[in-house]
Amino acid sequence: MKSVAVIGMQWGDEGKGKVIDLLSEKALHIARAQGGNNAGHTIVVGNKEYRFHLIPSGILYPKTKCYIGGGTVIDPTSLLSEMDALQISLKNRLFISPYAHIVFPYHRLLDKLAEQAKGQAAVGTTGRGIGPCYADKAARNGIRVAELVDGGLLRDRLEAVLPRKNEELKKLYGHEPVSGADIFREYATLGQKLAPFVAPVEEMLYVARKQGEMILFEGAQGALLDVTFGTYPYVTSSCTLSGGASAGMGVGPTAIDEVLGVAKAYTTRVGNGPFPTELSGAELSRFPDHNTSREVGTTTGRKRRIGWLDLVLLKHTACLNGVTKIAVTKLDILDGLDEILVCTKYTGLDRFPATGLEKIKPEYKTLPGWKTSTKQVRSWKELPKAAQHYVHCIEQALEIPVALISVGPERESSFWREA
Ligand code: IMP
């Protein structure tokens, strides 16, 4: 069975959770490699809604094993409440790498203080401490799961790290110091709760791969939030690309056979930073879903910015990820439109640029709308001709087949192009 990495091709919130949920039916192993509880997926099964931040959504299928990789950053309180909310036994179902780094209260504090200090230039982070935690990891000031679950090591690391963190809080932001004793007490207890789930995830996946079992790599955020290739500095702090799936899980790149790129049928973004096809004013108010709960971020509840589909952007992210197949989500949102605009070019440029994106002039092609509901569509054949044409345009521009289409949040509203 082929192993697949599912990654977001825009700025996150493409509906990866739903795609993962669908593929999880076939996968034995589901691996989350990067990011933390900044991510969020909502899965609807029957009339129950599940919210995921760090645990792969495939945990809802009873036979799957889910892994949280060394490349992630874990806020233990948040992870434990996500585990509790599932109300299922996670014994031998959920495995956490000892190499993952821990988000501490001072990371969340520093995230908020840094954002406030940046003023107009704020990134618009989720405030979950993700950036400061990854910064500490790279600066070798981090504390990992391996230390969290061992009282002695946790104490040693906190003693080594906290004086510097408190200096940072005081000197940069005039903030009170945090108490090492309080943090130790709270986190040692959290560590003991997580300890039964800590496992040699990297080896387990290596063995699974050798046995020919399917691994599903669940990407978080989107390609343009990648810390290296995203719209820097308006990015998250991890590698959100398919390459990050292998690096973050501690498996070689040869463990990934297919890269399924997930693209919303239009574009959205939460947080700040350039967005060439963004709609505003009257244009935005005419856009079908601009004011509904479906365009609100799962993690922070912030309204998503909305714009037309951007094929220049998608070509770029298909290349960054080596996308082999595409999933187009939320096609139904475009149902009522007479005409749909698609950006095919940036004036004067022949590629997605590394700087100056805020000044870009997008050039659009106008495609006919289908003006009929697709919400009940369950196969390619049932899709209105104009909707098929829309999908064809994406395929032609990217030279990559669209394999999966979704027309609603429910499990049954996603269908494969071919059986
Ligand atoms: P951080 O990851 O909290 O540091 O936020 C950095 C940027 O990434 C902000 O613009 C966030 O809104 C964005 N971001 C982080 N996680 C997600 C996600 O899961 N979906 C969409 N945007 C995200």
Short mmCIF file of C-alpha atoms and ligand atoms in Angstrom, two decimals:
data_model
loop_
_atom_site.label_atom_id
_atom_site.label_comp_id
_atom_site.label_asym_id
_atom_site.label_seq_id
_atom_site.Cartn_x
_atom_site.Cartn_y
_atom_site.Cartn_z
CA MET A 1 0.00 0.00 0.00
CA LYS A 2 1.37 3.39 -0.93
CA SER A 3 2.28 5.87 1.79
CA VAL A 4 0.88 9.34 1.30
CA ALA A 5 1.72 12.78 2.64
CA VAL A 6 -1.25 15.14 2.75
CA ILE A 7 -0.16 18.76 2.69
CA GLY A 8 -1.85 22.14 2.40
CA MET A 9 -1.10 24.04 -0.81
CA GLN A 10 -2.20 27.50 0.37
CA TRP A 11 -2.08 29.21 3.80
CA GLY A 12 -3.61 26.40 5.84
CA ASP A 13 -7.27 25.59 6.52
CA GLU A 14 -7.58 23.84 3.13
CA GLY A 15 -9.61 21.00 4.61
CA LYS A 16 -6.70 18.58 5.11
CA GLY A 17 -8.41 17.09 8.15
CA LYS A 18 -11.30 15.87 6.06
CA VAL A 19 -8.97 14.37 3.45
CA ILE A 20 -6.92 12.65 6.17
CA ASP A 21 -10.10 11.36 7.72
CA LEU A 22 -11.10 9.82 4.41
CA LEU A 23 -7.71 8.23 3.71
CA SER A 24 -7.46 6.97 7.28
CA GLU A 25 -9.97 4.30 6.44
CA LYS A 26 -7.18 2.59 4.47
CA ALA A 27 -4.15 3.53 6.56
CA LEU A 28 -2.83 1.65 9.54
CA HIS A 29 -0.44 4.39 10.62
CA ILE A 30 -1.08 8.13 10.74
CA ALA A 31 1.77 10.46 11.51
CA ARG A 32 1.82 14.14 12.43
CA ALA A 33 5.29 15.58 11.89
CA GLN A 34 5.33 19.30 12.64
CA GLY A 35 3.55 22.25 14.21
CA GLY A 36 1.59 22.13 17.44
CA ASN A 37 -1.81 23.18 18.71
CA ASN A 38 -1.71 26.16 16.37
CA ALA A 39 -3.31 23.80 13.85
CA GLY A 40 -6.92 22.78 13.89
CA HIS A 41 -9.12 20.36 11.99
CA THR A 42 -12.84 19.92 12.40
CA ILE A 43 -14.25 16.52 11.46
CA VAL A 44 -17.96 15.88 11.21
CA VAL A 45 -19.08 12.28 11.64
CA GLY A 46 -22.84 11.85 11.64
CA ASN A 47 -24.01 14.79 13.67
CA LYS A 48 -21.00 14.84 15.95
CA GLU A 49 -18.25 17.41 15.44
CA TYR A 50 -14.67 16.63 16.55
CA ARG A 51 -11.93 19.23 16.88
CA PHE A 52 -8.32 18.19 16.49
CA HIS A 53 -5.17 20.18 17.12
CA LEU A 54 -2.31 17.72 17.48
CA ILE A 55 -3.77 14.21 17.48
CA PRO A 56 -4.23 12.94 13.91
CA SER A 57 -7.92 12.94 13.08
CA GLY A 58 -7.58 9.35 11.80
CA ILE A 59 -7.72 8.24 15.44
CA LEU A 60 -11.50 8.07 14.91
CA TYR A 61 -11.01 4.81 12.97
CA PRO A 62 -10.53 2.06 15.57
CA LYS A 63 -7.75 0.13 13.79
CA THR A 64 -5.36 3.06 13.24
CA LYS A 65 -2.22 3.85 15.17
CA CYS A 66 -1.44 7.56 15.45
CA TYR A 67 1.96 9.11 15.99
CA ILE A 68 3.07 12.57 17.10
CA GLY A 69 6.55 13.08 15.68
CA GLY A 70 9.79 14.60 16.92
CA GLY A 71 9.30 17.64 14.71
CA THR A 72 6.17 18.75 16.55
CA VAL A 73 5.91 21.03 19.57
CA ILE A 74 3.57 19.83 22.29
CA ASP A 75 1.60 21.85 24.78
CA PRO A 76 0.90 19.06 27.30
CA THR A 77 -2.21 20.65 28.82
CA SER A 78 -3.76 21.12 25.42
CA LEU A 79 -2.80 17.61 24.24
CA LEU A 80 -4.19 15.97 27.38
CA SER A 81 -7.49 17.80 27.05
CA GLU A 82 -7.69 16.78 23.38
CA MET A 83 -7.06 13.17 24.46
CA ASP A 84 -9.78 13.37 27.14
CA ALA A 85 -12.31 14.94 24.78
CA LEU A 86 -12.07 11.95 22.42
CA GLN A 87 -13.52 9.64 25.09
CA ILE A 88 -11.88 6.56 23.59
CA SER A 89 -9.05 4.39 24.87
CA LEU A 90 -5.75 5.61 23.41
CA LYS A 91 -3.66 2.78 24.83
CA ASN A 92 -1.63 1.29 21.96
CA ARG A 93 -3.30 3.78 19.63
CA LEU A 94 -1.39 7.01 20.28
CA PHE A 95 2.42 7.24 20.35
CA ILE A 96 4.50 10.32 21.09
CA SER A 97 8.12 10.77 20.05
CA PRO A 98 10.54 11.57 22.89
CA TYR A 99 12.19 14.10 20.56
CA ALA A 100 9.22 16.48 20.32
CA HIS A 101 9.70 19.79 22.13
CA ILE A 102 7.45 21.09 24.89
CA VAL A 103 5.59 24.38 24.83
CA PHE A 104 5.85 25.99 28.28
CA PRO A 105 3.80 28.89 29.70
CA TYR A 106 6.72 31.27 29.05
CA HIS A 107 6.54 30.41 25.34
CA ARG A 108 2.91 31.48 25.18
CA LEU A 109 3.76 34.62 27.15
CA LEU A 110 6.70 35.50 24.88
CA ASP A 111 4.54 34.85 21.78
CA LYS A 112 1.98 37.42 22.97
CA LEU A 113 4.56 39.95 24.16
CA ALA A 114 6.53 39.74 20.90
CA GLU A 115 3.36 40.21 18.86
CA GLN A 116 2.37 43.26 20.93
CA ALA A 117 5.85 44.72 20.57
CA LYS A 118 5.73 44.32 16.78
CA GLY A 119 2.60 46.48 16.58
CA GLN A 120 1.56 46.96 12.94
CA ALA A 121 4.14 44.40 11.86
CA ALA A 122 2.64 41.63 14.05
CA VAL A 123 2.46 38.22 12.36
CA GLY A 124 -1.00 37.53 13.73
CA THR A 125 0.11 34.30 15.40
CA THR A 126 -2.29 31.95 17.11
CA GLY A 127 -0.71 32.94 20.44
CA ARG A 128 0.01 29.31 21.29
CA GLY A 129 3.74 29.82 21.91
CA ILE A 130 4.73 27.96 18.76
CA GLY A 131 7.35 30.44 17.45
CA PRO A 132 9.17 30.91 20.78
CA CYS A 133 9.20 27.12 21.34
CA TYR A 134 10.78 26.43 17.93
CA ALA A 135 13.17 29.36 18.51
CA ASP A 136 14.31 27.74 21.77
CA LYS A 137 14.70 24.40 20.01
CA ALA A 138 16.99 25.95 17.39
CA ALA A 139 18.88 27.98 20.01
CA ARG A 140 19.36 24.77 22.03
CA ASN A 141 17.31 26.10 24.94
CA GLY A 142 14.40 23.72 24.46
CA ILE A 143 13.04 20.95 26.65
CA ARG A 144 11.81 17.77 25.00
CA VAL A 145 9.27 15.07 25.83
CA ALA A 146 12.21 12.85 26.84
CA GLU A 147 13.06 15.31 29.61
CA LEU A 148 9.45 16.14 30.54
CA VAL A 149 8.73 12.55 31.53
CA ASP A 150 11.87 12.24 33.68
CA GLY A 151 11.54 14.40 36.82
CA GLY A 152 15.30 14.79 37.37
CA LEU A 153 16.03 15.77 33.79
CA LEU A 154 13.10 18.19 33.72
CA ARG A 155 14.38 19.95 36.83
CA ASP A 156 17.93 20.18 35.39
CA ARG A 157 16.74 21.60 32.08
CA LEU A 158 14.41 24.13 33.71
CA GLU A 159 17.27 25.25 35.96
CA ALA A 160 19.49 25.71 32.91
CA VAL A 161 16.94 27.47 30.74
CA LEU A 162 14.73 29.55 33.02
CA PRO A 163 17.23 32.22 34.10
CA ARG A 164 17.67 33.14 30.42
CA LYS A 165 13.93 33.12 29.76
CA ASN A 166 13.33 35.36 32.77
CA GLU A 167 16.03 37.77 31.58
CA GLU A 168 14.28 37.90 28.24
CA LEU A 169 10.91 38.58 29.89
CA LYS A 170 12.36 41.28 32.13
CA LYS A 171 14.84 43.03 29.84
CA LEU A 172 12.90 42.94 26.60
CA TYR A 173 9.38 43.35 27.90
CA GLY A 174 9.62 44.53 31.54
CA HIS A 175 7.62 41.44 32.51
CA GLU A 176 7.65 39.62 35.85
CA PRO A 177 9.74 36.44 36.02
CA VAL A 178 8.03 33.04 35.85
CA SER A 179 8.46 30.64 38.77
CA GLY A 180 10.62 27.60 38.06
CA ALA A 181 9.17 25.75 41.08
CA ASP A 182 5.58 26.26 39.87
CA ILE A 183 6.41 25.19 36.34
CA PHE A 184 8.30 22.14 37.56
CA ARG A 185 5.42 21.04 39.80
CA GLU A 186 2.80 21.43 37.08
CA TYR A 187 4.85 19.99 34.20
CA ALA A 188 6.26 17.03 36.14
CA THR A 189 2.64 15.95 36.72
CA LEU A 190 1.70 16.51 33.08
CA GLY A 191 4.80 14.54 32.05
CA GLN A 192 3.69 11.57 34.15
CA LYS A 193 0.30 11.61 32.41
CA LEU A 194 1.92 11.60 28.97
CA ALA A 195 4.67 9.10 29.84
CA PRO A 196 2.66 5.95 28.95
CA PHE A 197 2.31 7.24 25.38
CA VAL A 198 5.98 7.96 24.74
CA ALA A 199 7.41 5.46 22.25
CA PRO A 200 10.20 5.01 19.67
CA VAL A 201 7.95 6.39 16.93
CA GLU A 202 10.76 6.61 14.35
CA GLU A 203 11.61 2.90 14.65
CA MET A 204 7.95 1.88 14.71
CA LEU A 205 7.34 3.64 11.41
CA TYR A 206 10.50 2.19 9.91
CA VAL A 207 9.24 -1.30 10.73
CA ALA A 208 5.74 -0.49 9.44
CA ARG A 209 7.25 0.68 6.17
CA LYS A 210 9.38 -2.47 5.89
CA GLN A 211 6.25 -4.55 6.33
CA GLY A 212 4.60 -2.68 3.48
CA GLU A 213 1.97 -1.04 5.68
CA MET A 214 0.48 2.27 4.61
CA ILE A 215 1.59 5.38 6.47
CA LEU A 216 -0.39 8.55 6.16
CA PHE A 217 1.59 11.71 6.88
CA GLU A 218 -0.72 14.45 8.07
CA GLY A 219 0.53 17.92 7.20
CA ALA A 220 -0.41 20.92 9.30
CA GLN A 221 -0.76 24.54 8.16
CA GLY A 222 -0.05 25.23 4.48
CA ALA A 223 2.91 25.57 2.13
CA LEU A 224 2.94 29.37 2.24
CA LEU A 225 3.25 29.31 6.03
CA ASP A 226 6.49 27.31 5.73
CA VAL A 227 9.27 28.90 7.75
CA THR A 228 11.68 28.85 4.80
CA PHE A 229 9.59 29.04 1.63
CA GLY A 230 6.45 30.75 2.93
CA THR A 231 5.53 34.43 2.85
CA TYR A 232 8.28 35.26 5.34
CA PRO A 233 8.10 36.71 8.00
CA TYR A 234 4.34 36.08 7.99
CA VAL A 235 4.78 32.36 8.46
CA THR A 236 4.66 29.72 11.15
CA SER A 237 7.91 28.35 12.60
CA SER A 238 8.05 24.82 11.19
CA CYS A 239 8.53 23.16 7.81
CA THR A 240 5.01 22.68 6.48
CA LEU A 241 6.10 21.05 3.20
CA SER A 242 6.14 17.37 2.27
CA GLY A 243 9.87 17.33 3.03
CA GLY A 244 8.99 18.41 6.57
CA ALA A 245 6.84 15.31 6.93
CA SER A 246 9.84 13.06 6.57
CA ALA A 247 12.26 15.25 8.55
CA GLY A 248 9.73 15.79 11.34
CA MET A 249 8.83 12.11 11.70
CA GLY A 250 12.43 10.89 11.56
CA VAL A 251 11.81 8.70 8.50
CA GLY A 252 13.66 8.95 5.20
CA PRO A 253 12.07 10.74 2.22
CA THR A 254 11.77 7.36 0.51
CA ALA A 255 9.01 6.53 3.00
CA ILE A 256 6.65 8.84 1.08
CA ASP A 257 5.26 7.48 -2.21
CA GLU A 258 2.62 10.09 -3.00
CA VAL A 259 2.10 13.73 -2.11
CA LEU A 260 -1.55 14.71 -2.07
CA GLY A 261 -1.77 18.49 -2.18
CA VAL A 262 -4.98 19.91 -0.73
CA ALA A 263 -6.26 23.14 -2.26
CA LYS A 264 -9.44 24.95 -1.40
CA ALA A 265 -11.45 25.90 -4.52
CA TYR A 266 -10.68 29.53 -3.62
CA THR A 267 -8.10 30.94 -1.19
CA THR A 268 -8.19 31.91 2.49
CA ARG A 269 -5.69 33.10 5.03
CA VAL A 270 -5.81 33.81 8.78
CA GLY A 271 -3.30 36.15 10.34
CA ASN A 272 -1.39 38.92 8.64
CA GLY A 273 0.77 39.05 5.54
CA PRO A 274 0.39 39.48 1.79
CA PHE A 275 -2.45 37.81 -0.11
CA PRO A 276 -2.55 38.79 -3.82
CA THR A 277 -6.10 37.67 -4.66
CA GLU A 278 -7.72 38.85 -1.42
CA LEU A 279 -11.22 40.29 -1.72
CA SER A 280 -12.46 43.32 0.17
CA GLY A 281 -15.43 45.68 0.28
CA ALA A 282 -18.34 44.98 -2.05
CA GLU A 283 -16.49 42.15 -3.82
CA LEU A 284 -16.02 40.36 -0.51
CA SER A 285 -19.61 40.86 0.57
CA ARG A 286 -20.74 39.21 -2.67
CA PHE A 287 -18.56 36.17 -1.97
CA PRO A 288 -20.85 33.33 -0.80
CA ASP A 289 -19.25 32.11 2.42
CA HIS A 290 -17.57 35.24 3.68
CA ASN A 291 -19.69 35.58 6.77
CA THR A 292 -20.43 32.03 7.83
CA SER A 293 -18.96 29.83 10.50
CA ARG A 294 -17.22 27.71 7.84
CA GLU A 295 -14.68 30.46 7.27
CA VAL A 296 -13.58 30.88 10.85
CA GLY A 297 -10.24 29.44 12.06
CA THR A 298 -10.67 26.23 14.12
CA THR A 299 -7.98 27.18 16.62
CA THR A 300 -8.51 30.86 17.30
CA GLY A 301 -12.04 31.49 16.00
CA ARG A 302 -10.65 34.36 13.88
CA LYS A 303 -12.36 35.21 10.62
CA ARG A 304 -10.42 34.00 7.59
CA ARG A 305 -9.50 36.45 4.85
CA ILE A 306 -10.93 35.31 1.51
CA GLY A 307 -9.84 35.59 -2.13
CA TRP A 308 -10.10 33.97 -5.55
CA LEU A 309 -8.17 30.85 -6.47
CA ASP A 310 -4.56 31.69 -7.31
CA LEU A 311 -2.99 29.35 -9.86
CA VAL A 312 0.41 31.10 -9.76
CA LEU A 313 0.56 30.34 -6.05
CA LEU A 314 -0.60 26.74 -6.54
CA LYS A 315 1.99 26.08 -9.25
CA HIS A 316 4.65 27.32 -6.86
CA THR A 317 3.50 25.18 -3.93
CA ALA A 318 3.00 22.12 -6.16
CA CYS A 319 6.67 22.47 -7.03
CA LEU A 320 7.84 23.02 -3.43
CA ASN A 321 6.03 19.86 -2.34
CA GLY A 322 6.44 17.60 -5.34
CA VAL A 323 2.65 17.21 -5.41
CA THR A 324 1.57 14.09 -7.32
CA LYS A 325 -2.21 14.44 -6.91
CA ILE A 326 -4.56 17.20 -5.86
CA ALA A 327 -7.63 17.30 -3.65
CA VAL A 328 -9.94 20.26 -4.32
CA THR A 329 -12.08 21.11 -1.30
CA LYS A 330 -15.09 23.34 -0.65
CA LEU A 331 -16.13 23.42 -4.29
CA ASP A 332 -19.74 23.82 -3.11
CA ILE A 333 -18.97 27.26 -1.70
CA LEU A 334 -18.78 28.56 -5.28
CA ASP A 335 -22.22 27.09 -6.13
CA GLY A 336 -24.20 30.34 -6.34
CA LEU A 337 -21.77 32.44 -8.38
CA ASP A 338 -22.53 33.61 -11.93
CA GLU A 339 -18.85 33.94 -12.71
CA ILE A 340 -15.74 32.76 -10.94
CA LEU A 341 -12.37 34.49 -11.19
CA VAL A 342 -9.12 32.56 -11.21
CA CYS A 343 -5.73 34.25 -11.05
CA THR A 344 -3.50 32.96 -13.86
CA LYS A 345 -0.65 35.47 -13.81
CA TYR A 346 0.99 38.22 -11.78
CA THR A 347 1.56 41.26 -14.04
CA GLY A 348 5.19 41.51 -15.09
CA LEU A 349 6.30 38.39 -13.25
CA ASP A 350 6.74 34.87 -14.46
CA ARG A 351 6.85 33.20 -11.08
CA PHE A 352 5.80 33.50 -7.44
CA PRO A 353 8.30 35.99 -5.97
CA ALA A 354 10.28 35.83 -2.70
CA THR A 355 9.51 39.49 -1.90
CA GLY A 356 7.11 42.24 -2.91
CA LEU A 357 4.00 40.06 -2.88
CA GLU A 358 1.95 42.89 -1.35
CA LYS A 359 2.45 44.99 -4.50
CA ILE A 360 1.45 42.30 -6.96
CA LYS A 361 -1.27 42.82 -9.55
CA PRO A 362 -3.09 39.56 -10.18
CA GLU A 363 -4.49 38.93 -13.67
CA TYR A 364 -7.68 36.91 -13.81
CA LYS A 365 -9.44 34.56 -16.14
CA THR A 366 -13.24 34.52 -15.75
CA LEU A 367 -14.89 31.12 -15.71
CA PRO A 368 -18.63 30.46 -15.84
CA GLY A 369 -20.35 29.52 -12.59
CA TRP A 370 -22.61 26.43 -12.35
CA LYS A 371 -25.33 28.16 -10.30
CA THR A 372 -26.72 24.97 -8.89
CA SER A 373 -26.11 23.19 -5.62
CA THR A 374 -23.36 20.56 -5.61
CA LYS A 375 -23.85 19.71 -1.92
CA GLN A 376 -25.52 16.38 -2.74
CA VAL A 377 -23.08 15.44 -5.51
CA ARG A 378 -21.28 12.18 -4.74
CA SER A 379 -19.38 11.44 -7.97
CA TRP A 380 -17.49 13.18 -10.76
CA LYS A 381 -20.23 12.31 -13.25
CA GLU A 382 -22.86 14.15 -11.17
CA LEU A 383 -20.85 17.38 -11.07
CA PRO A 384 -22.27 20.14 -13.30
CA LYS A 385 -20.26 20.63 -16.52
CA ALA A 386 -19.07 24.11 -15.46
CA ALA A 387 -17.78 22.68 -12.16
CA GLN A 388 -15.93 19.94 -14.07
CA HIS A 389 -14.48 22.66 -16.29
CA TYR A 390 -13.30 24.58 -13.20
CA VAL A 391 -11.49 21.47 -11.95
CA HIS A 392 -10.00 20.85 -15.42
CA CYS A 393 -8.58 24.40 -15.42
CA ILE A 394 -6.73 23.65 -12.19
CA GLU A 395 -5.36 20.39 -13.58
CA GLN A 396 -4.27 21.97 -16.83
CA ALA A 397 -2.47 24.85 -15.13
CA LEU A 398 -0.66 22.59 -12.67
CA GLU A 399 -0.26 19.57 -14.94
CA ILE A 400 -1.26 17.39 -12.00
CA PRO A 401 -4.46 15.34 -11.76
CA VAL A 402 -7.22 16.25 -9.34
CA ALA A 403 -8.00 12.97 -7.59
CA LEU A 404 -10.41 14.01 -4.85
CA ILE A 405 -13.18 16.60 -4.61
CA SER A 406 -15.16 17.71 -1.61
CA VAL A 407 -18.49 19.52 -1.60
CA GLY A 408 -19.30 19.74 2.09
CA PRO A 409 -18.00 19.15 5.61
CA GLU A 410 -19.54 15.69 6.11
CA ARG A 411 -17.48 12.53 5.60
CA GLU A 412 -19.67 11.40 2.70
CA SER A 413 -19.38 14.66 0.79
CA SER A 414 -15.87 13.93 -0.47
CA PHE A 415 -15.48 11.64 -3.47
CA TRP A 416 -12.63 10.22 -5.50
CA ARG A 417 -12.48 11.08 -9.17
CA GLU A 418 -11.95 7.42 -9.99
CA ALA A 419 -12.77 4.36 -7.96
P1 IMP B 1 1.85 30.61 14.73
O1 IMP B 1 1.95 29.31 14.05
O2 IMP B 1 0.87 30.61 15.87
O3 IMP B 1 3.18 31.17 15.12
O4 IMP B 1 1.24 31.68 13.69
C1 IMP B 1 1.96 32.11 12.54
C2 IMP B 1 1.03 32.30 11.36
O5 IMP B 1 0.55 31.04 10.94
C3 IMP B 1 -0.22 33.14 11.66
O6 IMP B 1 -0.56 33.85 10.49
C4 IMP B 1 -1.27 32.09 11.93
O7 IMP B 1 -2.58 32.57 11.69
C5 IMP B 1 -0.88 31.03 10.92
N1 IMP B 1 -1.30 29.68 11.30
C6 IMP B 1 -0.75 28.86 12.19
N2 IMP B 1 -1.39 27.68 12.22
C7 IMP B 1 -2.36 27.75 11.30
C8 IMP B 1 -3.34 26.81 10.83
O8 IMP B 1 -3.44 25.68 11.27
N3 IMP B 1 -4.16 27.26 9.83
C9 IMP B 1 -4.05 28.50 9.30
N4 IMP B 1 -3.15 29.39 9.69
C10 IMP B 1 -2.31 29.02 10.68
#
